[in-house]
mmCIF file of C-alpha atoms in Angstrom:
data_model
loop_
_atom_site.group_PDB
_atom_site.id
_atom_site.type_symbol
_atom_site.label_atom_id
_atom_site.label_comp_id
_atom_site.label_asym_id
_atom_site.label_seq_id
_atom_site.Cartn_x
_atom_site.Cartn_y
_atom_site.Cartn_z
ATOM 1 C CA UNK J 1 -0.118 190.942 -2.763
ATOM 2 C CA UNK J 2 3.032 191.855 -5.496
ATOM 3 C CA UNK J 3 4.655 193.752 -2.886
ATOM 4 C CA UNK J 4 4.727 190.610 -0.281
ATOM 5 C CA UNK J 5 6.121 188.201 -3.444
ATOM 6 C CA UNK J 6 8.783 190.819 -4.314
ATOM 7 C CA UNK J 7 9.976 190.980 -0.724
ATOM 8 C CA UNK J 8 10.195 187.176 -0.855
ATOM 9 C CA UNK J 9 11.599 186.587 -4.300
ATOM 10 C CA UNK J 10 14.358 189.582 -2.724
ATOM 11 C CA UNK J 11 14.814 186.989 0.184
ATOM 12 C CA UNK J 12 14.720 184.239 -1.349
ATOM 13 C CA UNK J 13 17.571 185.566 -3.823
ATOM 14 C CA UNK J 14 19.541 187.535 -1.134
ATOM 15 C CA UNK J 15 19.924 183.965 0.598
ATOM 16 C CA UNK J 16 21.039 182.271 -2.111
ATOM 17 C CA UNK J 17 23.861 184.621 -2.496
ATOM 18 C CA UNK J 18 24.195 184.923 0.513
ATOM 19 C CA UNK J 19 24.147 181.034 1.611
ATOM 20 C CA UNK J 20 27.998 180.340 -0.151
ATOM 21 C CA UNK J 21 29.383 182.936 2.338
ATOM 22 C CA UNK J 22 27.784 181.749 5.105
ATOM 23 C CA UNK J 23 28.307 178.476 4.880
ATOM 24 C CA UNK J 24 32.080 178.133 6.618
ATOM 25 C CA UNK J 25 30.493 180.092 9.807
ATOM 26 C CA UNK J 26 27.699 176.429 9.723
ATOM 27 C CA UNK J 27 30.597 174.344 9.857
ATOM 28 C CA UNK J 28 31.606 175.872 12.880
ATOM 29 C CA UNK J 29 28.769 176.305 14.585
ATOM 30 C CA UNK J 30 28.051 172.005 13.900
ATOM 31 C CA UNK J 31 24.667 172.858 13.249
ATOM 32 C CA UNK J 32 22.971 174.200 10.098
ATOM 33 C CA UNK J 33 19.886 174.036 11.331
ATOM 34 C CA UNK J 34 21.026 175.738 14.941
ATOM 35 C CA UNK J 35 21.350 179.871 13.059
ATOM 36 C CA UNK J 36 19.506 181.472 10.724
ATOM 37 C CA UNK J 37 20.321 184.508 8.451
ATOM 38 C CA UNK J 38 18.173 187.755 7.510
ATOM 39 C CA UNK J 39 19.486 190.293 5.223
ATOM 40 C CA UNK J 40 19.805 193.900 6.597
ATOM 41 C CA UNK J 41 20.705 197.805 5.390
ATOM 42 C CA UNK J 42 23.904 196.846 6.532
ATOM 43 C CA UNK J 43 24.719 193.006 6.426
ATOM 44 C CA UNK J 44 23.041 190.465 7.528
ATOM 45 C CA UNK J 45 21.384 189.253 11.672
ATOM 46 C CA UNK J 46 21.761 185.740 12.712
ATOM 47 C CA UNK J 47 19.641 184.872 15.078
ATOM 48 C CA UNK J 48 20.773 181.640 17.228
ATOM 49 C CA UNK J 49 17.855 179.474 16.784
ATOM 50 C CA UNK J 50 18.840 177.905 20.450
ATOM 51 C CA UNK J 51 19.471 181.176 22.430
ATOM 52 C CA UNK J 52 17.670 183.224 20.976
ATOM 53 C CA UNK J 53 20.867 185.767 20.778
ATOM 54 C CA UNK J 54 21.700 187.671 17.919
ATOM 55 C CA UNK J 55 24.452 188.456 16.135
ATOM 56 C CA UNK J 56 25.520 191.102 13.653
ATOM 57 C CA UNK J 57 27.772 190.145 11.035
ATOM 58 C CA UNK J 58 28.970 191.815 7.128
ATOM 59 C CA UNK J 59 29.980 190.650 3.956
ATOM 60 C CA UNK J 60 33.440 191.470 4.062
ATOM 61 C CA UNK J 61 35.381 190.471 0.571
ATOM 62 C CA UNK J 62 32.666 187.322 0.312
ATOM 63 C CA UNK J 63 33.640 186.607 3.806
ATOM 64 C CA UNK J 64 30.913 186.246 6.429
ATOM 65 C CA UNK J 65 32.571 187.894 9.425
ATOM 66 C CA UNK J 66 30.137 187.989 12.554
ATOM 67 C CA UNK J 67 30.642 190.116 15.740
ATOM 68 C CA UNK J 68 29.502 189.576 19.047
ATOM 69 C CA UNK J 69 26.447 192.133 20.672
ATOM 70 C CA UNK J 70 28.346 194.345 23.613
ATOM 71 C CA UNK J 71 25.863 192.685 25.592
ATOM 72 C CA UNK J 72 26.144 189.733 23.783
ATOM 73 C CA UNK J 73 30.283 190.057 24.977
ATOM 74 C CA UNK J 74 29.710 190.822 28.531
ATOM 75 C CA UNK J 75 27.487 188.115 29.147
ATOM 76 C CA UNK J 76 30.389 185.570 27.381
ATOM 77 C CA UNK J 77 32.711 186.665 29.587
ATOM 78 C CA UNK J 78 30.676 186.688 32.822
ATOM 79 C CA UNK J 79 30.099 182.585 31.162
ATOM 80 C CA UNK J 80 33.622 182.731 31.900
ATOM 81 C CA UNK J 81 34.627 184.010 34.141
ATOM 82 C CA UNK J 82 32.299 181.620 36.359
ATOM 83 C CA UNK J 83 33.739 178.494 34.657
ATOM 84 C CA UNK J 84 37.420 179.626 35.314
ATOM 85 C CA UNK J 85 36.234 180.023 38.554
ATOM 86 C CA UNK J 86 34.796 176.334 38.650
ATOM 87 C CA UNK J 87 37.469 175.021 37.690
ATOM 88 C CA UNK J 88 39.925 176.755 39.764
ATOM 89 C CA UNK J 89 37.828 175.007 42.382
ATOM 90 C CA UNK J 90 38.091 171.504 41.098
ATOM 91 C CA UNK J 91 41.574 172.150 40.479
ATOM 92 C CA UNK J 92 41.949 172.990 44.427
ATOM 93 C CA UNK J 93 39.580 170.004 45.490
ATOM 94 C CA UNK J 94 41.692 167.412 43.870
ATOM 95 C CA UNK J 95 44.836 167.034 45.411
ATOM 96 C CA UNK J 96 42.393 166.684 48.679
ATOM 97 C CA UNK J 97 40.599 163.757 48.108
ATOM 98 C CA UNK J 98 42.009 161.835 49.993
ATOM 99 C CA UNK J 99 41.474 163.538 52.761
ATOM 100 C CA UNK J 100 37.325 163.703 52.632
ATOM 101 C CA UNK J 101 35.515 161.341 54.480
ATOM 102 C CA UNK J 102 34.131 157.833 53.196
ATOM 103 C CA UNK J 103 37.163 157.066 51.038
ATOM 104 C CA UNK J 104 39.840 154.466 51.940
ATOM 105 C CA UNK J 105 42.830 154.767 53.913
ATOM 106 C CA UNK J 106 46.285 154.277 52.860
ATOM 107 C CA UNK J 107 46.293 151.247 55.153
ATOM 108 C CA UNK J 108 42.408 149.851 54.014
ATOM 109 C CA UNK J 109 43.719 149.884 50.702
ATOM 110 C CA UNK J 110 46.483 147.751 51.441
ATOM 111 C CA UNK J 111 44.560 145.069 52.600
ATOM 112 C CA UNK J 112 42.035 144.709 50.214
ATOM 113 C CA UNK J 113 44.079 144.265 47.725
ATOM 114 C CA UNK J 114 46.167 141.656 50.247
ATOM 115 C CA UNK J 115 42.851 139.657 50.345
ATOM 116 C CA UNK J 116 42.100 140.356 46.191
ATOM 117 C CA UNK J 117 46.430 138.963 45.458
ATOM 118 C CA UNK J 118 45.546 135.859 47.748
ATOM 119 C CA UNK J 119 41.923 135.425 46.134
ATOM 120 C CA UNK J 120 43.308 135.484 42.962
ATOM 121 C CA UNK J 121 46.371 133.228 42.863
ATOM 122 C CA UNK J 122 43.913 130.547 45.032
ATOM 123 C CA UNK J 123 41.721 131.078 41.606
ATOM 124 C CA UNK J 124 44.875 130.600 39.460
ATOM 125 C CA UNK J 125 45.458 128.007 41.180
ATOM 126 C CA UNK J 126 42.541 125.951 40.839
ATOM 127 C CA UNK J 127 42.563 126.795 37.274
ATOM 128 C CA UNK J 128 45.557 125.291 36.699
ATOM 129 C CA UNK J 129 44.493 121.797 39.397
ATOM 130 C CA UNK J 130 41.796 121.413 37.264
ATOM 131 C CA UNK J 131 44.130 122.141 34.006
ATOM 132 C CA UNK J 132 46.054 119.302 35.179
ATOM 133 C CA UNK J 133 43.311 116.924 35.289
ATOM 134 C CA UNK J 134 41.522 117.617 31.806
ATOM 135 C CA UNK J 135 45.558 116.948 29.982
ATOM 136 C CA UNK J 136 45.742 113.159 32.665
ATOM 137 C CA UNK J 137 42.177 111.920 31.575
ATOM 138 C CA UNK J 138 43.202 113.573 27.796
ATOM 139 C CA UNK J 139 45.943 112.229 27.564
ATOM 140 C CA UNK J 140 46.734 108.581 24.994
ATOM 141 C CA UNK J 141 47.213 105.466 26.968
ATOM 142 C CA UNK J 142 50.431 104.093 25.534
ATOM 143 C CA UNK J 143 51.037 100.980 27.144
#
């Protein structure tokens, strides 16, 4: 029982001393509850509670420096490569959107704009007529 309490006390002390050094790493990641640090013989292990990824960290001159493990790095690079392919595909499709079926042609767009223009002109003409009638009704009678 004594050894168990001493171990937890030692972990608490280590966390208290490591926390100021770990705060910049937490601030960069955006969420203090996302990561948990555990002391090891060679430094710290950081657990990402969202993904389950483990990262090895070391205290280097008062700064907590964390590096990806080799398998994490490979997964990261694979994901990056997939994202680059998606961006390239999306950029390639961006120039061909006018040729997609279901989108209006230039003539259809011009026709629609012409209809809208006529509608707006007529609408604002009616508004001006109503405003003119209102002015005539509220104008003082000077005769």
